[in-house]
Amino acid sequence: LFEKIDLDKDNFVLSAGWKAASLYYFLWKKGRITEEELNSYCQPGSKFIGLSEPTHPDIPFAGGSMGMGLPAAVGFALAKKMKGEEGKVYVLESDGGLNVGMVWESLAIAKQHKLDNLVFIIDVNGFSAMGGTKDILDMEPIGHKLASFGWEYFRGDGHDYEFLHKVFNDSILRGPTAIICDTIKGHPISFMSNQNIFHYKAPSEEEYQLALKELNV
């Protein structure tokens, strides 16, 4: 995705703001922040904290409170169309974020205004902060619900780079489009996979070294 995004024209909204470490990494890979800034992540005095905050021009909206990213992204995409600006707006949300009512209001608004410059990416890992999504509020079948709002959608393995490359590069956007990515929380680390505790818990030094070993780093 970040290979495709042109941050001089496009916007990326990280609604699932607790994935901020990945956002900062890709901003560094694209030369938008320095290595020193990247290494300051969650250090005292750093502006790069454990949630995405609009402290940098390429982070247009704060993420972390569930469900707020898509409404903001709809506003950005609508503004681009009204101004005749190039570029797309991409927003990454979690499946837990779909529990929020204004997400569905935003889906309707995007369809009404034919926002073919809007791409909604949903990370479906089966967990919300406090437990499994099926136990809290089950939104499946997600694709059918999106289609009922007039959205086109694609669904596949979020760990399959061939699927992701194809859907982001070959898909023709005829209107607002969703990409549903089925993932495993904590993948591919064995002791982190499907373990919701790591939504909150930083790995110990021993766990960190074991994770590096499993990653062949």
Short mmCIF file of N, CA and C in Angstrom, two decimals, residues 4-152:
data_model
loop_
_atom_site.label_atom_id
_atom_site.label_comp_id
_atom_site.label_asym_id
_atom_site.label_seq_id
_atom_site.Cartn_x
_atom_site.Cartn_y
_atom_site.Cartn_z
N LYS A 4 2.31 2.34 -3.18
CA LYS A 4 1.37 2.96 -4.12
C LYS A 4 1.03 4.39 -3.74
N ILE A 5 0.99 4.68 -2.46
CA ILE A 5 0.57 6.01 -2.02
C ILE A 5 1.60 7.07 -2.36
N ASP A 6 1.13 8.15 -2.95
CA ASP A 6 1.95 9.33 -3.20
C ASP A 6 1.52 10.39 -2.19
N LEU A 7 2.31 10.56 -1.15
CA LEU A 7 1.91 11.43 -0.05
C LEU A 7 1.87 12.92 -0.43
N ASP A 8 2.34 13.25 -1.62
CA ASP A 8 2.19 14.62 -2.10
C ASP A 8 0.80 14.87 -2.69
N LYS A 9 0.08 13.77 -3.00
CA LYS A 9 -1.27 13.89 -3.55
C LYS A 9 -2.32 13.16 -2.71
N ASP A 10 -1.92 12.04 -2.12
CA ASP A 10 -2.86 11.19 -1.40
C ASP A 10 -2.84 11.49 0.09
N ASN A 11 -3.89 11.04 0.77
CA ASN A 11 -3.96 11.10 2.23
C ASN A 11 -4.11 9.68 2.77
N PHE A 12 -3.49 9.42 3.91
CA PHE A 12 -3.66 8.15 4.59
C PHE A 12 -4.12 8.42 6.02
N VAL A 13 -5.25 7.83 6.38
CA VAL A 13 -5.81 8.01 7.72
C VAL A 13 -5.72 6.67 8.45
N LEU A 14 -5.01 6.64 9.55
CA LEU A 14 -4.90 5.44 10.36
C LEU A 14 -5.93 5.52 11.48
N SER A 15 -7.14 5.01 11.19
CA SER A 15 -8.17 5.02 12.22
C SER A 15 -7.81 4.07 13.36
N ALA A 16 -7.24 2.92 13.00
CA ALA A 16 -6.74 1.97 14.01
C ALA A 16 -5.39 2.49 14.52
N GLY A 17 -5.48 3.57 15.30
CA GLY A 17 -4.28 4.36 15.62
C GLY A 17 -3.24 3.65 16.44
N TRP A 18 -3.62 2.51 17.07
CA TRP A 18 -2.65 1.76 17.88
C TRP A 18 -1.64 1.02 17.00
N LYS A 19 -1.81 1.07 15.68
CA LYS A 19 -0.83 0.52 14.75
C LYS A 19 0.19 1.59 14.37
N ALA A 20 0.35 2.58 15.22
CA ALA A 20 1.17 3.76 14.89
C ALA A 20 2.61 3.41 14.58
N ALA A 21 3.18 2.41 15.25
CA ALA A 21 4.58 2.06 15.00
C ALA A 21 4.80 1.71 13.53
N SER A 22 3.84 0.99 12.94
CA SER A 22 3.95 0.65 11.52
C SER A 22 3.85 1.90 10.65
N LEU A 23 2.96 2.81 11.02
CA LEU A 23 2.81 4.06 10.26
C LEU A 23 4.12 4.83 10.26
N TYR A 24 4.74 4.98 11.43
CA TYR A 24 6.00 5.73 11.51
C TYR A 24 7.10 5.05 10.70
N TYR A 25 7.11 3.72 10.73
CA TYR A 25 8.12 2.97 9.96
C TYR A 25 7.99 3.28 8.47
N PHE A 26 6.77 3.23 7.96
CA PHE A 26 6.58 3.47 6.53
C PHE A 26 6.81 4.93 6.16
N LEU A 27 6.52 5.85 7.06
CA LEU A 27 6.87 7.24 6.79
C LEU A 27 8.38 7.39 6.69
N TRP A 28 9.11 6.67 7.52
CA TRP A 28 10.57 6.68 7.43
C TRP A 28 11.04 6.07 6.11
N LYS A 29 10.43 4.93 5.71
CA LYS A 29 10.81 4.27 4.46
C LYS A 29 10.58 5.19 3.27
N LYS A 30 9.58 6.05 3.35
CA LYS A 30 9.30 6.96 2.25
C LYS A 30 10.05 8.28 2.39
N GLY A 31 10.93 8.37 3.37
CA GLY A 31 11.76 9.55 3.54
C GLY A 31 11.03 10.75 4.10
N ARG A 32 9.91 10.52 4.78
CA ARG A 32 9.12 11.64 5.30
C ARG A 32 9.51 12.01 6.73
N ILE A 33 10.10 11.06 7.46
CA ILE A 33 10.66 11.36 8.77
C ILE A 33 12.07 10.79 8.83
N THR A 34 12.87 11.29 9.74
CA THR A 34 14.26 10.85 9.85
C THR A 34 14.35 9.58 10.69
N GLU A 35 15.49 8.91 10.60
CA GLU A 35 15.71 7.72 11.43
C GLU A 35 15.75 8.11 12.90
N GLU A 36 16.26 9.28 13.20
CA GLU A 36 16.27 9.75 14.58
C GLU A 36 14.85 9.91 15.10
N GLU A 37 13.97 10.47 14.27
CA GLU A 37 12.57 10.61 14.68
C GLU A 37 11.92 9.24 14.87
N LEU A 38 12.21 8.32 13.95
CA LEU A 38 11.65 6.97 14.07
C LEU A 38 12.09 6.32 15.38
N ASN A 39 13.35 6.45 15.70
CA ASN A 39 13.89 5.80 16.90
C ASN A 39 13.42 6.48 18.19
N SER A 40 12.78 7.63 18.06
CA SER A 40 12.26 8.31 19.24
C SER A 40 10.89 7.78 19.65
N TYR A 41 10.36 6.82 18.88
CA TYR A 41 9.02 6.28 19.13
C TYR A 41 8.81 5.91 20.60
N CYS A 42 7.81 6.51 21.19
CA CYS A 42 7.40 6.25 22.58
C CYS A 42 8.49 6.56 23.61
N GLN A 43 9.45 7.37 23.21
CA GLN A 43 10.47 7.81 24.17
C GLN A 43 10.02 9.13 24.81
N PRO A 44 10.51 9.44 26.00
CA PRO A 44 10.11 10.68 26.67
C PRO A 44 10.35 11.90 25.78
N GLY A 45 9.32 12.73 25.65
CA GLY A 45 9.43 13.96 24.88
C GLY A 45 9.19 13.81 23.39
N SER A 46 9.03 12.57 22.89
CA SER A 46 8.83 12.37 21.46
C SER A 46 7.41 12.73 21.07
N LYS A 47 7.26 13.27 19.85
CA LYS A 47 5.92 13.54 19.32
C LYS A 47 5.33 12.29 18.67
N PHE A 48 6.13 11.23 18.53
CA PHE A 48 5.66 10.00 17.93
C PHE A 48 5.34 9.00 19.03
N ILE A 49 4.07 8.99 19.43
CA ILE A 49 3.63 8.20 20.58
C ILE A 49 2.96 6.92 20.09
N GLY A 50 2.36 6.18 20.99
CA GLY A 50 1.77 4.89 20.65
C GLY A 50 0.44 4.95 19.95
N LEU A 51 -0.05 6.13 19.62
CA LEU A 51 -1.24 6.33 18.80
C LEU A 51 -0.88 7.33 17.70
N SER A 52 -1.61 7.27 16.59
CA SER A 52 -1.32 8.24 15.52
C SER A 52 -1.95 9.58 15.88
N GLU A 53 -1.13 10.60 15.91
CA GLU A 53 -1.58 11.96 16.22
C GLU A 53 -1.14 12.89 15.10
N PRO A 54 -1.91 13.92 14.79
CA PRO A 54 -1.57 14.82 13.68
C PRO A 54 -0.43 15.78 14.02
N THR A 55 0.70 15.21 14.37
CA THR A 55 1.89 16.00 14.71
C THR A 55 2.86 16.08 13.54
N HIS A 56 2.44 15.58 12.37
CA HIS A 56 3.27 15.58 11.17
C HIS A 56 2.34 15.81 9.97
N PRO A 57 2.79 16.52 8.94
CA PRO A 57 1.91 16.82 7.80
C PRO A 57 1.32 15.59 7.13
N ASP A 58 2.00 14.44 7.20
CA ASP A 58 1.49 13.24 6.57
C ASP A 58 0.57 12.43 7.47
N ILE A 59 0.27 12.94 8.66
CA ILE A 59 -0.71 12.31 9.56
C ILE A 59 -1.84 13.32 9.73
N PRO A 60 -2.84 13.27 8.84
CA PRO A 60 -3.85 14.35 8.81
C PRO A 60 -4.90 14.27 9.90
N PHE A 61 -4.99 13.10 10.58
CA PHE A 61 -6.08 12.93 11.54
C PHE A 61 -5.65 11.97 12.64
N ALA A 62 -6.09 12.25 13.86
CA ALA A 62 -5.73 11.40 15.00
C ALA A 62 -6.48 10.07 14.90
N GLY A 63 -5.80 8.99 15.27
CA GLY A 63 -6.41 7.68 15.27
C GLY A 63 -6.27 7.02 16.63
N GLY A 64 -7.22 6.16 16.95
CA GLY A 64 -7.17 5.45 18.23
C GLY A 64 -8.55 5.27 18.80
N SER A 65 -9.36 6.32 18.76
CA SER A 65 -10.78 6.17 19.14
C SER A 65 -11.50 5.47 18.00
N MET A 66 -12.10 4.34 18.29
CA MET A 66 -12.67 3.50 17.23
C MET A 66 -13.70 4.25 16.39
N GLY A 67 -13.63 4.01 15.09
CA GLY A 67 -14.68 4.45 14.19
C GLY A 67 -14.59 5.87 13.70
N MET A 68 -13.59 6.63 14.11
CA MET A 68 -13.54 8.04 13.73
C MET A 68 -12.81 8.29 12.42
N GLY A 69 -12.00 7.33 11.99
CA GLY A 69 -11.18 7.55 10.81
C GLY A 69 -11.95 7.65 9.52
N LEU A 70 -12.95 6.78 9.32
CA LEU A 70 -13.70 6.82 8.06
C LEU A 70 -14.48 8.12 7.91
N PRO A 71 -15.18 8.62 8.94
CA PRO A 71 -15.83 9.92 8.78
C PRO A 71 -14.86 11.02 8.34
N ALA A 72 -13.67 11.03 8.94
CA ALA A 72 -12.68 12.04 8.55
C ALA A 72 -12.24 11.83 7.11
N ALA A 73 -12.01 10.57 6.74
CA ALA A 73 -11.56 10.27 5.38
C ALA A 73 -12.61 10.65 4.34
N VAL A 74 -13.88 10.44 4.67
CA VAL A 74 -14.97 10.85 3.77
C VAL A 74 -14.91 12.36 3.56
N GLY A 75 -14.66 13.10 4.64
CA GLY A 75 -14.54 14.55 4.51
C GLY A 75 -13.37 14.95 3.63
N PHE A 76 -12.22 14.30 3.82
CA PHE A 76 -11.05 14.60 2.99
C PHE A 76 -11.33 14.27 1.52
N ALA A 77 -11.95 13.11 1.27
CA ALA A 77 -12.21 12.69 -0.11
C ALA A 77 -13.22 13.61 -0.79
N LEU A 78 -14.25 14.01 -0.05
CA LEU A 78 -15.25 14.91 -0.61
C LEU A 78 -14.63 16.27 -0.92
N ALA A 79 -13.77 16.75 -0.03
CA ALA A 79 -13.09 18.03 -0.27
C ALA A 79 -12.23 17.96 -1.52
N LYS A 80 -11.52 16.84 -1.71
CA LYS A 80 -10.69 16.68 -2.91
C LYS A 80 -11.56 16.76 -4.17
N LYS A 81 -12.70 16.09 -4.15
CA LYS A 81 -13.56 16.11 -5.34
C LYS A 81 -14.13 17.50 -5.59
N MET A 82 -14.52 18.21 -4.55
CA MET A 82 -15.09 19.54 -4.71
C MET A 82 -14.05 20.52 -5.24
N LYS A 83 -12.78 20.31 -4.85
CA LYS A 83 -11.71 21.20 -5.30
C LYS A 83 -11.08 20.75 -6.62
N GLY A 84 -11.47 19.57 -7.10
CA GLY A 84 -10.88 19.05 -8.33
C GLY A 84 -9.45 18.62 -8.17
N GLU A 85 -9.09 18.18 -6.96
CA GLU A 85 -7.71 17.78 -6.68
C GLU A 85 -7.48 16.32 -7.06
N GLU A 86 -6.26 16.02 -7.48
CA GLU A 86 -5.87 14.65 -7.75
C GLU A 86 -5.62 13.92 -6.43
N GLY A 87 -5.49 12.61 -6.54
CA GLY A 87 -5.13 11.81 -5.38
C GLY A 87 -6.33 11.11 -4.75
N LYS A 88 -5.99 10.13 -3.93
CA LYS A 88 -7.00 9.33 -3.24
C LYS A 88 -6.82 9.46 -1.73
N VAL A 89 -7.83 9.01 -1.02
CA VAL A 89 -7.79 8.98 0.43
C VAL A 89 -7.93 7.52 0.86
N TYR A 90 -6.95 7.05 1.59
CA TYR A 90 -6.96 5.67 2.11
C TYR A 90 -7.16 5.73 3.62
N VAL A 91 -7.99 4.82 4.13
CA VAL A 91 -8.21 4.78 5.58
C VAL A 91 -8.16 3.33 6.03
N LEU A 92 -7.41 3.07 7.10
CA LEU A 92 -7.28 1.73 7.67
C LEU A 92 -8.02 1.68 8.99
N GLU A 93 -8.99 0.76 9.06
CA GLU A 93 -9.79 0.57 10.26
C GLU A 93 -9.70 -0.89 10.70
N SER A 94 -10.06 -1.15 11.94
CA SER A 94 -10.13 -2.51 12.45
C SER A 94 -11.56 -3.03 12.32
N ASP A 95 -11.72 -4.37 12.42
CA ASP A 95 -13.07 -4.91 12.40
C ASP A 95 -13.86 -4.45 13.62
N GLY A 96 -13.19 -4.26 14.75
CA GLY A 96 -13.87 -3.73 15.93
C GLY A 96 -14.42 -2.34 15.71
N GLY A 97 -13.74 -1.55 14.88
CA GLY A 97 -14.20 -0.20 14.58
C GLY A 97 -15.53 -0.17 13.86
N LEU A 98 -15.90 -1.28 13.21
CA LEU A 98 -17.18 -1.33 12.50
C LEU A 98 -18.36 -1.32 13.45
N ASN A 99 -18.11 -1.49 14.74
CA ASN A 99 -19.19 -1.44 15.73
C ASN A 99 -19.73 -0.02 15.93
N VAL A 100 -19.03 0.97 15.42
CA VAL A 100 -19.38 2.37 15.66
C VAL A 100 -20.36 2.86 14.61
N GLY A 101 -21.45 3.46 15.05
CA GLY A 101 -22.52 3.84 14.15
C GLY A 101 -22.14 4.81 13.06
N MET A 102 -21.26 5.77 13.37
CA MET A 102 -20.94 6.78 12.36
C MET A 102 -20.13 6.22 11.20
N VAL A 103 -19.55 5.02 11.37
CA VAL A 103 -18.91 4.35 10.24
C VAL A 103 -19.94 4.10 9.14
N TRP A 104 -21.11 3.62 9.55
CA TRP A 104 -22.14 3.27 8.57
C TRP A 104 -22.81 4.51 7.99
N GLU A 105 -22.91 5.56 8.76
CA GLU A 105 -23.38 6.84 8.21
C GLU A 105 -22.40 7.33 7.13
N SER A 106 -21.12 7.17 7.41
CA SER A 106 -20.08 7.61 6.47
C SER A 106 -20.10 6.77 5.19
N LEU A 107 -20.37 5.47 5.32
CA LEU A 107 -20.49 4.63 4.13
C LEU A 107 -21.60 5.14 3.22
N ALA A 108 -22.73 5.53 3.82
CA ALA A 108 -23.85 6.04 3.03
C ALA A 108 -23.50 7.38 2.37
N ILE A 109 -22.83 8.25 3.10
CA ILE A 109 -22.44 9.55 2.54
C ILE A 109 -21.48 9.38 1.37
N ALA A 110 -20.52 8.46 1.54
CA ALA A 110 -19.54 8.23 0.47
C ALA A 110 -20.21 7.73 -0.80
N LYS A 111 -21.18 6.83 -0.64
CA LYS A 111 -21.91 6.34 -1.82
C LYS A 111 -22.74 7.45 -2.44
N GLN A 112 -23.41 8.23 -1.63
CA GLN A 112 -24.25 9.32 -2.13
C GLN A 112 -23.45 10.28 -3.00
N HIS A 113 -22.20 10.55 -2.59
CA HIS A 113 -21.37 11.53 -3.30
C HIS A 113 -20.40 10.88 -4.27
N LYS A 114 -20.57 9.57 -4.51
CA LYS A 114 -19.79 8.85 -5.53
C LYS A 114 -18.28 9.07 -5.34
N LEU A 115 -17.82 8.82 -4.12
CA LEU A 115 -16.41 9.09 -3.79
C LEU A 115 -15.52 7.97 -4.30
N ASP A 116 -15.22 8.02 -5.60
CA ASP A 116 -14.35 7.01 -6.21
C ASP A 116 -12.88 7.25 -5.90
N ASN A 117 -12.62 8.24 -5.07
CA ASN A 117 -11.25 8.51 -4.62
C ASN A 117 -11.03 8.04 -3.18
N LEU A 118 -11.91 7.17 -2.69
CA LEU A 118 -11.86 6.73 -1.29
C LEU A 118 -11.68 5.21 -1.24
N VAL A 119 -10.69 4.76 -0.48
CA VAL A 119 -10.42 3.33 -0.30
C VAL A 119 -10.44 3.03 1.20
N PHE A 120 -11.32 2.13 1.60
CA PHE A 120 -11.53 1.77 3.00
C PHE A 120 -10.94 0.38 3.24
N ILE A 121 -9.88 0.31 4.02
CA ILE A 121 -9.19 -0.96 4.29
C ILE A 121 -9.59 -1.42 5.69
N ILE A 122 -10.06 -2.65 5.79
CA ILE A 122 -10.53 -3.18 7.07
C ILE A 122 -9.67 -4.37 7.47
N ASP A 123 -9.01 -4.25 8.61
CA ASP A 123 -8.19 -5.33 9.16
C ASP A 123 -9.08 -6.20 10.03
N VAL A 124 -9.40 -7.39 9.54
CA VAL A 124 -10.30 -8.30 10.26
C VAL A 124 -9.46 -9.37 10.96
N ASN A 125 -9.15 -9.13 12.24
CA ASN A 125 -8.38 -10.13 12.98
C ASN A 125 -9.19 -10.80 14.10
N GLY A 126 -10.47 -10.45 14.19
CA GLY A 126 -11.35 -11.15 15.12
C GLY A 126 -11.29 -10.66 16.55
N PHE A 127 -10.57 -9.55 16.79
CA PHE A 127 -10.46 -9.05 18.16
C PHE A 127 -10.80 -7.57 18.24
N SER A 128 -11.46 -7.20 19.31
CA SER A 128 -11.55 -5.81 19.76
C SER A 128 -10.66 -5.69 20.99
N ALA A 129 -10.57 -4.51 21.53
CA ALA A 129 -9.67 -4.30 22.66
C ALA A 129 -10.01 -5.19 23.85
N MET A 130 -11.31 -5.44 24.06
CA MET A 130 -11.74 -6.16 25.26
C MET A 130 -12.17 -7.59 25.00
N GLY A 131 -11.93 -8.10 23.80
CA GLY A 131 -12.28 -9.49 23.54
C GLY A 131 -12.56 -9.75 22.08
N GLY A 132 -13.07 -10.94 21.79
CA GLY A 132 -13.36 -11.31 20.42
C GLY A 132 -14.52 -10.53 19.84
N THR A 133 -14.42 -10.16 18.57
CA THR A 133 -15.47 -9.36 17.94
C THR A 133 -16.79 -10.13 17.86
N LYS A 134 -16.72 -11.43 17.70
CA LYS A 134 -17.96 -12.21 17.62
C LYS A 134 -18.70 -12.23 18.96
N ASP A 135 -17.95 -12.06 20.05
CA ASP A 135 -18.58 -12.06 21.37
C ASP A 135 -19.12 -10.67 21.76
N ILE A 136 -18.52 -9.63 21.18
CA ILE A 136 -18.89 -8.26 21.56
C ILE A 136 -20.00 -7.73 20.65
N LEU A 137 -19.75 -7.72 19.34
CA LEU A 137 -20.77 -7.34 18.37
C LEU A 137 -20.31 -7.86 17.01
N ASP A 138 -20.90 -8.94 16.58
CA ASP A 138 -20.49 -9.62 15.36
C ASP A 138 -21.04 -8.89 14.14
N MET A 139 -20.14 -8.38 13.27
CA MET A 139 -20.56 -7.62 12.10
C MET A 139 -20.49 -8.45 10.81
N GLU A 140 -20.16 -9.71 10.90
CA GLU A 140 -20.14 -10.55 9.70
C GLU A 140 -21.58 -10.85 9.24
N PRO A 141 -21.78 -11.03 7.94
CA PRO A 141 -20.79 -10.93 6.86
C PRO A 141 -20.52 -9.47 6.48
N ILE A 142 -19.28 -9.04 6.69
CA ILE A 142 -18.92 -7.64 6.46
C ILE A 142 -19.14 -7.24 5.01
N GLY A 143 -18.71 -8.10 4.09
CA GLY A 143 -18.83 -7.76 2.67
C GLY A 143 -20.26 -7.53 2.24
N HIS A 144 -21.17 -8.39 2.69
CA HIS A 144 -22.58 -8.24 2.32
C HIS A 144 -23.15 -6.93 2.89
N LYS A 145 -22.74 -6.57 4.08
CA LYS A 145 -23.22 -5.32 4.67
C LYS A 145 -22.71 -4.12 3.87
N LEU A 146 -21.43 -4.17 3.47
CA LEU A 146 -20.88 -3.08 2.66
C LEU A 146 -21.61 -2.98 1.33
N ALA A 147 -21.86 -4.13 0.72
CA ALA A 147 -22.55 -4.14 -0.58
C ALA A 147 -23.95 -3.56 -0.46
N SER A 148 -24.60 -3.77 0.70
CA SER A 148 -25.94 -3.22 0.88
C SER A 148 -25.92 -1.70 0.92
N PHE A 149 -24.76 -1.11 1.19
CA PHE A 149 -24.60 0.34 1.15
C PHE A 149 -24.10 0.82 -0.21
N GLY A 150 -24.02 -0.11 -1.16
CA GLY A 150 -23.62 0.25 -2.51
C GLY A 150 -22.13 0.29 -2.75
N TRP A 151 -21.35 -0.27 -1.82
CA TRP A 151 -19.90 -0.28 -1.96
C TRP A 151 -19.43 -1.53 -2.70
N GLU A 152 -18.42 -1.34 -3.53
CA GLU A 152 -17.69 -2.48 -4.08
C GLU A 152 -16.67 -2.92 -3.04
#
